[in-house]
mmCIF file of C-alpha atoms and ligand atoms in Angstrom:
data_model
loop_
_atom_site.group_PDB
_atom_site.id
_atom_site.type_symbol
_atom_site.label_atom_id
_atom_site.label_comp_id
_atom_site.label_asym_id
_atom_site.label_seq_id
_atom_site.Cartn_x
_atom_site.Cartn_y
_atom_site.Cartn_z
ATOM 1 C CA MET I 182 -25.714 65.233 -27.090
ATOM 2 C CA SER I 183 -26.790 61.608 -26.669
ATOM 3 C CA PHE I 184 -30.425 60.752 -26.008
ATOM 4 C CA PHE I 185 -29.382 57.597 -24.155
ATOM 5 C CA GLN I 186 -27.372 56.692 -21.065
ATOM 6 C CA PRO I 187 -25.858 53.331 -22.072
ATOM 7 C CA GLU I 188 -24.508 52.591 -18.564
ATOM 8 C CA GLN I 189 -28.061 52.802 -17.161
ATOM 9 C CA VAL I 190 -29.195 50.281 -19.774
ATOM 10 C CA SER I 191 -26.646 47.645 -18.786
ATOM 11 C CA ALA I 192 -27.165 48.321 -15.053
ATOM 12 C CA ARG I 193 -30.969 47.936 -15.132
ATOM 13 C CA THR I 194 -31.695 45.293 -17.778
ATOM 14 C CA PHE I 195 -30.526 41.828 -18.872
ATOM 15 C CA ILE I 196 -28.144 43.485 -21.376
ATOM 16 C CA GLU I 197 -24.499 43.009 -20.369
ATOM 17 C CA TYR I 198 -22.753 45.116 -22.996
ATOM 18 C CA VAL I 199 -23.875 48.187 -24.963
ATOM 19 C CA GLU I 200 -22.233 49.113 -28.272
ATOM 20 C CA TYR I 201 -23.359 52.746 -28.541
ATOM 21 C CA HIS I 202 -22.718 55.090 -31.502
ATOM 22 C CA PRO I 203 -24.182 58.594 -31.939
ATOM 23 C CA ALA I 204 -24.927 57.803 -35.612
ATOM 24 C CA LEU I 205 -25.021 54.589 -37.635
ATOM 25 C CA GLU I 206 -26.320 53.344 -40.956
ATOM 26 C CA SER I 207 -28.055 50.335 -39.377
ATOM 27 C CA THR I 208 -27.796 48.775 -35.915
ATOM 28 C CA ASN I 209 -28.589 45.340 -37.394
ATOM 29 C CA SER I 210 -25.817 45.728 -39.986
ATOM 30 C CA LEU I 211 -23.273 46.749 -37.327
ATOM 31 C CA ALA I 212 -24.362 43.778 -35.192
ATOM 32 C CA VAL I 213 -23.692 41.484 -38.165
ATOM 33 C CA GLU I 214 -20.310 43.158 -38.805
ATOM 34 C CA LEU I 215 -19.252 42.773 -35.139
ATOM 35 C CA ARG I 216 -20.817 39.322 -34.708
ATOM 36 C CA ASP I 217 -17.631 37.471 -33.704
ATOM 37 C CA GLU I 218 -16.970 39.937 -30.837
ATOM 38 C CA LEU I 219 -20.596 40.448 -29.770
ATOM 39 C CA TYR I 220 -21.125 36.680 -29.451
ATOM 40 C CA HIS I 221 -18.761 36.697 -26.448
ATOM 41 C CA VAL I 222 -20.447 39.604 -24.624
ATOM 42 C CA ALA I 223 -24.084 38.671 -25.315
ATOM 43 C CA PRO I 224 -26.726 39.596 -24.320
ATOM 44 C CA ALA I 225 -25.531 42.777 -26.022
ATOM 45 C CA LEU I 226 -27.234 45.853 -27.457
ATOM 46 C CA VAL I 227 -26.220 47.906 -30.489
ATOM 47 C CA LEU I 228 -27.713 51.354 -29.992
ATOM 48 C CA THR I 229 -27.697 54.637 -31.873
ATOM 49 C CA ASP I 230 -29.334 58.068 -31.690
ATOM 50 C CA GLU I 231 -29.585 58.389 -35.427
ATOM 51 C CA GLN I 232 -29.906 55.610 -38.003
ATOM 52 C CA SER I 233 -29.530 56.617 -41.651
ATOM 53 C CA ALA I 234 -30.063 53.355 -43.594
ATOM 54 C CA GLY I 235 -32.341 51.187 -41.457
ATOM 55 C CA ARG I 236 -33.192 47.780 -42.882
ATOM 56 C CA GLY I 237 -36.710 46.350 -42.873
ATOM 57 C CA ARG I 238 -37.959 42.872 -43.732
ATOM 58 C CA GLY I 239 -37.235 41.617 -47.237
ATOM 59 C CA ILE I 240 -36.654 44.461 -49.656
ATOM 60 C CA HIS I 241 -38.059 47.068 -47.284
ATOM 61 C CA THR I 242 -36.189 49.906 -45.590
ATOM 62 C CA TRP I 243 -36.885 51.485 -42.201
ATOM 63 C CA TRP I 244 -37.202 55.261 -42.021
ATOM 64 C CA SER I 245 -36.328 56.844 -38.686
ATOM 65 C CA ALA I 246 -35.453 60.186 -37.139
ATOM 66 C CA THR I 247 -33.772 61.246 -33.902
ATOM 67 C CA GLY I 248 -36.046 60.711 -30.943
ATOM 68 C CA ALA I 249 -36.903 57.171 -32.080
ATOM 69 C CA ILE I 250 -35.478 54.028 -30.505
ATOM 70 C CA THR I 251 -33.387 52.121 -33.034
ATOM 71 C CA CYS I 252 -31.446 49.239 -31.552
ATOM 72 C CA SER I 253 -30.483 45.590 -32.016
ATOM 73 C CA VAL I 254 -30.396 43.012 -29.243
ATOM 74 C CA VAL I 255 -27.732 40.347 -29.806
ATOM 75 C CA LEU I 256 -28.217 36.951 -28.169
ATOM 76 C CA ASP I 257 -26.215 33.732 -28.127
ATOM 77 C CA ALA I 258 -28.737 31.522 -29.972
ATOM 78 C CA HIS I 259 -27.838 28.458 -27.934
ATOM 79 C CA ARG I 260 -27.667 30.032 -24.450
ATOM 80 C CA HIS I 261 -30.420 32.661 -24.698
ATOM 81 C CA GLY I 262 -32.645 31.535 -27.573
ATOM 82 C CA PRO I 263 -35.521 29.057 -27.787
ATOM 83 C CA ALA I 264 -35.236 25.591 -29.374
ATOM 84 C CA ILE I 265 -34.573 25.717 -33.128
ATOM 85 C CA GLU I 266 -38.200 24.876 -34.043
ATOM 86 C CA SER I 267 -39.419 27.859 -31.971
ATOM 87 C CA ARG I 268 -37.037 30.422 -33.499
ATOM 88 C CA PRO I 269 -39.734 31.765 -35.886
ATOM 89 C CA LEU I 270 -41.602 32.842 -32.735
ATOM 90 C CA ILE I 271 -38.863 35.279 -31.702
ATOM 91 C CA ALA I 272 -40.208 38.141 -33.851
ATOM 92 C CA LEU I 273 -43.673 37.495 -32.390
ATOM 93 C CA ALA I 274 -42.264 37.510 -28.831
ATOM 94 C CA ALA I 275 -40.449 40.791 -29.499
ATOM 95 C CA GLY I 276 -43.672 42.214 -30.973
ATOM 96 C CA LEU I 277 -45.580 41.271 -27.810
ATOM 97 C CA ALA I 278 -42.906 42.985 -25.695
ATOM 98 C CA ALA I 279 -43.101 46.182 -27.758
ATOM 99 C CA ARG I 280 -46.916 46.024 -27.726
ATOM 100 C CA ALA I 281 -46.962 45.785 -23.919
ATOM 101 C CA LEU I 282 -44.711 48.839 -23.632
ATOM 102 C CA VAL I 283 -46.669 50.917 -26.173
ATOM 103 C CA ALA I 284 -49.941 50.019 -24.423
ATOM 104 C CA GLU I 285 -48.471 51.393 -21.165
ATOM 105 C CA LEU I 286 -47.348 54.592 -22.898
ATOM 106 C CA LEU I 287 -50.671 55.058 -24.718
ATOM 107 C CA PRO I 288 -53.330 53.756 -22.297
ATOM 108 C CA ASN I 289 -56.196 55.352 -24.215
ATOM 109 C CA HIS I 290 -55.392 53.738 -27.560
ATOM 110 C CA THR I 291 -55.880 50.338 -29.162
ATOM 111 C CA VAL I 292 -52.442 48.760 -29.491
ATOM 112 C CA GLN I 293 -52.098 45.492 -31.402
ATOM 113 C CA THR I 294 -49.434 43.380 -33.043
ATOM 114 C CA LYS I 295 -49.669 42.619 -36.757
ATOM 115 C CA TRP I 296 -48.148 39.340 -37.939
ATOM 116 C CA PRO I 297 -45.298 38.832 -38.255
ATOM 117 C CA ASN I 298 -43.438 41.800 -36.823
ATOM 118 C CA ASP I 299 -45.355 45.059 -36.499
ATOM 119 C CA VAL I 300 -46.972 46.938 -33.658
ATOM 120 C CA LEU I 301 -49.939 49.118 -34.606
ATOM 121 C CA VAL I 302 -51.799 51.888 -32.820
ATOM 122 C CA GLY I 303 -55.200 51.734 -34.467
ATOM 123 C CA ASP I 304 -54.062 50.980 -38.015
ATOM 124 C CA GLN I 305 -50.883 53.096 -37.850
ATOM 125 C CA LYS I 306 -47.504 51.383 -37.505
ATOM 126 C CA ILE I 307 -45.450 52.487 -34.493
ATOM 127 C CA CYS I 308 -42.847 49.719 -34.310
ATOM 128 C CA GLY I 309 -41.120 47.276 -36.670
ATOM 129 C CA ILE I 310 -38.953 44.288 -35.792
ATOM 130 C CA LEU I 311 -36.308 42.569 -37.885
ATOM 131 C CA SER I 312 -34.942 39.311 -36.467
ATOM 132 C CA GLU I 313 -32.003 37.529 -38.042
ATOM 133 C CA GLN I 314 -29.735 34.617 -37.240
ATOM 134 C CA HIS I 315 -26.018 34.518 -38.154
ATOM 135 C CA SER I 316 -23.075 32.206 -37.594
ATOM 136 C CA THR I 317 -19.963 33.505 -35.862
ATOM 137 C CA ASP I 318 -16.575 31.834 -35.505
ATOM 138 C CA SER I 319 -17.703 30.466 -32.105
ATOM 139 C CA GLY I 320 -21.473 29.796 -32.442
ATOM 140 C CA SER I 321 -24.735 31.348 -33.669
ATOM 141 C CA ILE I 322 -26.245 34.666 -32.711
ATOM 142 C CA LEU I 323 -29.793 35.948 -32.880
ATOM 143 C CA ILE I 324 -30.227 39.630 -33.702
ATOM 144 C CA ILE I 325 -33.507 41.306 -32.799
ATOM 145 C CA GLY I 326 -33.644 44.739 -34.427
ATOM 146 C CA ILE I 327 -36.300 47.075 -33.051
ATOM 147 C CA GLY I 328 -37.401 50.405 -34.467
ATOM 148 C CA LEU I 329 -39.891 52.228 -32.234
ATOM 149 C CA ASN I 330 -41.238 55.718 -32.962
ATOM 150 C CA VAL I 331 -41.195 57.527 -29.633
ATOM 151 C CA ASN I 332 -40.271 61.253 -29.486
ATOM 152 C CA ASN I 333 -39.803 61.684 -33.223
ATOM 153 C CA SER I 334 -42.364 63.465 -35.350
ATOM 154 C CA LEU I 335 -43.335 61.965 -38.699
ATOM 155 C CA ALA I 336 -43.334 65.434 -40.314
ATOM 156 C CA THR I 337 -40.106 64.864 -42.247
ATOM 157 C CA ALA I 338 -40.914 61.267 -43.241
ATOM 158 C CA PRO I 339 -41.553 60.303 -46.869
ATOM 159 C CA ASP I 340 -45.264 60.459 -47.824
ATOM 160 C CA GLU I 341 -45.880 56.709 -47.828
ATOM 161 C CA VAL I 342 -44.383 56.394 -44.312
ATOM 162 C CA ARG I 343 -46.273 59.437 -42.967
ATOM 163 C CA GLN I 344 -49.587 58.025 -44.180
ATOM 164 C CA ARG I 345 -49.277 54.692 -42.377
ATOM 165 C CA ALA I 346 -47.036 55.395 -39.363
ATOM 166 C CA THR I 347 -47.240 57.217 -36.051
ATOM 167 C CA SER I 348 -45.189 57.900 -32.904
ATOM 168 C CA VAL I 349 -45.819 58.386 -29.189
ATOM 169 C CA PHE I 350 -45.113 62.124 -29.656
ATOM 170 C CA GLU I 351 -47.560 62.403 -32.598
ATOM 171 C CA LEU I 352 -50.313 60.867 -30.459
ATOM 172 C CA THR I 353 -49.704 62.628 -27.134
ATOM 173 C CA GLY I 354 -47.829 65.829 -28.011
ATOM 174 C CA GLN I 355 -45.383 64.928 -25.240
ATOM 175 C CA SER I 356 -41.795 63.698 -25.141
ATOM 176 C CA VAL I 357 -40.709 60.958 -22.770
ATOM 177 C CA ASP I 358 -37.302 59.988 -21.345
ATOM 178 C CA LEU I 359 -35.801 57.719 -24.018
ATOM 179 C CA THR I 360 -33.440 55.829 -21.688
ATOM 180 C CA GLU I 361 -36.327 54.985 -19.361
ATOM 181 C CA VAL I 362 -38.491 53.843 -22.290
ATOM 182 C CA LEU I 363 -35.654 51.702 -23.665
ATOM 183 C CA ILE I 364 -35.117 50.100 -20.252
ATOM 184 C CA ARG I 365 -38.821 49.278 -19.998
ATOM 185 C CA LEU I 366 -38.792 47.862 -23.532
ATOM 186 C CA LEU I 367 -35.824 45.604 -22.730
ATOM 187 C CA ASN I 368 -37.432 44.411 -19.509
ATOM 188 C CA HIS I 369 -40.597 43.467 -21.422
ATOM 189 C CA LEU I 370 -38.370 41.745 -23.996
ATOM 190 C CA SER I 371 -36.587 39.757 -21.294
ATOM 191 C CA HIS I 372 -39.982 38.487 -20.068
ATOM 192 C CA ALA I 373 -41.129 37.660 -23.627
ATOM 193 C CA LEU I 374 -37.889 35.776 -24.395
ATOM 194 C CA ASP I 375 -38.228 33.844 -21.190
ATOM 195 C CA GLN I 376 -41.763 32.868 -22.207
ATOM 196 C CA VAL I 377 -40.785 31.799 -25.729
ATOM 197 C CA CYS I 378 -37.976 29.622 -24.321
ATOM 198 C CA ARG I 379 -40.089 27.996 -21.589
ATOM 199 C CA ASN I 380 -43.489 27.832 -23.246
ATOM 200 C CA PRO I 381 -43.494 28.757 -26.959
ATOM 201 C CA VAL I 382 -47.146 27.747 -27.382
ATOM 202 C CA GLU I 383 -48.103 30.465 -24.889
ATOM 203 C CA THR I 384 -46.259 33.038 -27.047
ATOM 204 C CA ALA I 385 -48.113 31.874 -30.176
ATOM 205 C CA GLN I 386 -51.484 31.924 -28.416
ATOM 206 C CA GLU I 387 -50.941 35.360 -26.872
ATOM 207 C CA SER I 388 -49.853 36.619 -30.285
ATOM 208 C CA ALA I 389 -53.006 35.285 -31.945
ATOM 209 C CA LYS I 390 -55.092 37.078 -29.309
ATOM 210 C CA CYS I 391 -53.317 40.424 -29.759
ATOM 211 C CA ASP I 392 -53.075 40.323 -33.548
ATOM 212 C CA ARG I 393 -54.883 42.911 -35.671
ATOM 213 C CA LEU I 394 -55.387 40.348 -38.452
ATOM 214 C CA THR I 395 -57.161 37.639 -36.430
ATOM 215 C CA GLY I 396 -60.778 37.352 -37.645
ATOM 216 C CA HIS I 397 -60.217 39.759 -40.544
ATOM 217 C CA GLU I 398 -59.957 39.493 -44.328
ATOM 218 C CA VAL I 399 -56.320 39.582 -45.389
ATOM 219 C CA LYS I 400 -54.521 39.745 -48.726
ATOM 220 C CA ILE I 401 -50.972 38.439 -48.518
ATOM 221 C CA GLN I 402 -48.088 37.960 -50.944
ATOM 222 C CA THR I 403 -46.118 34.824 -50.077
ATOM 223 C CA PRO I 404 -42.818 34.004 -51.811
ATOM 224 C CA THR I 405 -44.815 31.920 -54.332
ATOM 225 C CA GLU I 406 -48.416 33.188 -54.530
ATOM 226 C CA LEU I 407 -50.929 35.911 -53.783
ATOM 227 C CA LEU I 408 -53.538 34.710 -51.269
ATOM 228 C CA ALA I 409 -56.733 36.233 -49.882
ATOM 229 C CA GLY I 410 -58.833 34.868 -47.042
ATOM 230 C CA LYS I 411 -59.982 35.229 -43.457
ATOM 231 C CA CYS I 412 -57.252 35.052 -40.800
ATOM 232 C CA GLN I 413 -57.940 32.294 -38.273
ATOM 233 C CA GLY I 414 -55.121 33.282 -35.917
ATOM 234 C CA ILE I 415 -51.574 32.033 -35.458
ATOM 235 C CA ALA I 416 -50.432 28.397 -35.279
ATOM 236 C CA ASN I 417 -48.290 27.111 -32.415
ATOM 237 C CA ASP I 418 -45.166 27.385 -34.582
ATOM 238 C CA GLY I 419 -45.864 31.028 -35.498
ATOM 239 C CA ALA I 420 -47.429 30.483 -38.945
ATOM 240 C CA LEU I 421 -50.330 32.742 -39.937
ATOM 241 C CA LEU I 422 -53.531 30.716 -40.420
ATOM 242 C CA LEU I 423 -55.551 31.866 -43.419
ATOM 243 C CA LYS I 424 -58.820 30.311 -44.557
ATOM 244 C CA VAL I 425 -58.696 30.268 -48.347
ATOM 245 C CA GLY I 426 -61.820 28.648 -49.787
ATOM 246 C CA ASP I 427 -62.387 25.523 -47.655
ATOM 247 C CA ALA I 428 -58.749 25.025 -46.656
ATOM 248 C CA VAL I 429 -56.804 26.619 -43.808
ATOM 249 C CA ARG I 430 -53.374 27.524 -45.138
ATOM 250 C CA GLU I 431 -50.334 27.884 -42.855
ATOM 251 C CA ILE I 432 -48.236 30.822 -44.017
ATOM 252 C CA ARG I 433 -44.654 30.966 -42.768
ATOM 253 C CA ALA I 434 -43.369 33.844 -44.884
ATOM 254 C CA GLY I 435 -45.240 36.642 -46.553
ATOM 255 C CA HIS I 436 -46.005 40.312 -46.812
ATOM 256 C CA VAL I 437 -49.478 41.507 -45.827
ATOM 257 C CA LEU I 438 -50.750 43.785 -48.603
ATOM 258 C CA GLU I 439 -54.246 44.592 -47.328
ATOM 259 C CA PHE I 440 -56.532 43.841 -44.383
ATOM 260 C CA SER I 441 -60.052 44.897 -43.461
HETATM 261 C C1 BTN X 1351 -39.906 46.135 -40.663
HETATM 262 O O1 BTN X 1351 -40.920 46.668 -40.218
HETATM 263 O O2 BTN X 1351 -39.801 45.765 -41.857
HETATM 264 C C2 BTN X 1351 -38.740 45.903 -39.744
HETATM 265 C C3 BTN X 1351 -38.094 47.199 -39.348
HETATM 266 C C4 BTN X 1351 -36.935 46.998 -38.384
HETATM 267 C C5 BTN X 1351 -36.208 48.293 -38.124
HETATM 268 C C6 BTN X 1351 -35.152 48.169 -37.058
HETATM 269 S S1 BTN X 1351 -34.504 49.738 -36.572
HETATM 270 C C7 BTN X 1351 -33.222 48.969 -35.689
HETATM 271 C C8 BTN X 1351 -32.777 47.772 -36.487
HETATM 272 N N1 BTN X 1351 -31.745 48.132 -37.431
HETATM 273 C C9 BTN X 1351 -32.151 48.032 -38.695
HETATM 274 O O3 BTN X 1351 -31.467 48.297 -39.706
HETATM 275 N N2 BTN X 1351 -33.422 47.587 -38.740
HETATM 276 C C10 BTN X 1351 -33.933 47.326 -37.409
#
């Protein structure tokens, strides 16, 4: 039995084509594999009920179980994406969209983004985003992979995931209609993409306001060094601003190791 009604998704959102599979290794990987075809039907969605080898940022993996939303939105970078210099803001825009949805589902909780691509409830991760760009034989595509813990329990997750993650079900004890939640998520995403295309500075500023790290001590591993300092927010191009000693450093890639 499928948890999703793909025809409802294309009828009620900006998505024009849904590539649905009951089980997949990774929706992002299938989107990359099918990139030449998906380019022509974008905005498209790769969707599955059960993902067995989800990819995270860098070397990380993404654990998921049935009842979660695991999907990848495929856009024509030129027609649907922001200007090249604003592309780093796409993960932030998608994070804001997911944050808005989670805040509606969990009105009594504190829901924040965490640079560059997480959504947290309190300090527990509920959503991760992996955005990628690839060439096809006709143009470039943007892939926005979203993993959102909705009706799944974390009971069968590995220890390190269970300790730092949560789901809507874990927090409310109630299941929600996954197709309806996905449709709401995509409608928030459509709004966020519109904003990042028209006014990327607004996306960066909203992100800085909603970010768990802003104003807090952060330890971060960049590709070249380990840095610790107080987060000053997010720059207009999406970089994390970290005060290290007397200097404010602009960090464009990195993995947050600790925050207060
Ligand atoms: C992260 O937090 O490091 C990013 C996690 C992104 C997970 C999603 S689940 C759907 C899509 N397919 C994947 O293989 N990864 C993304």
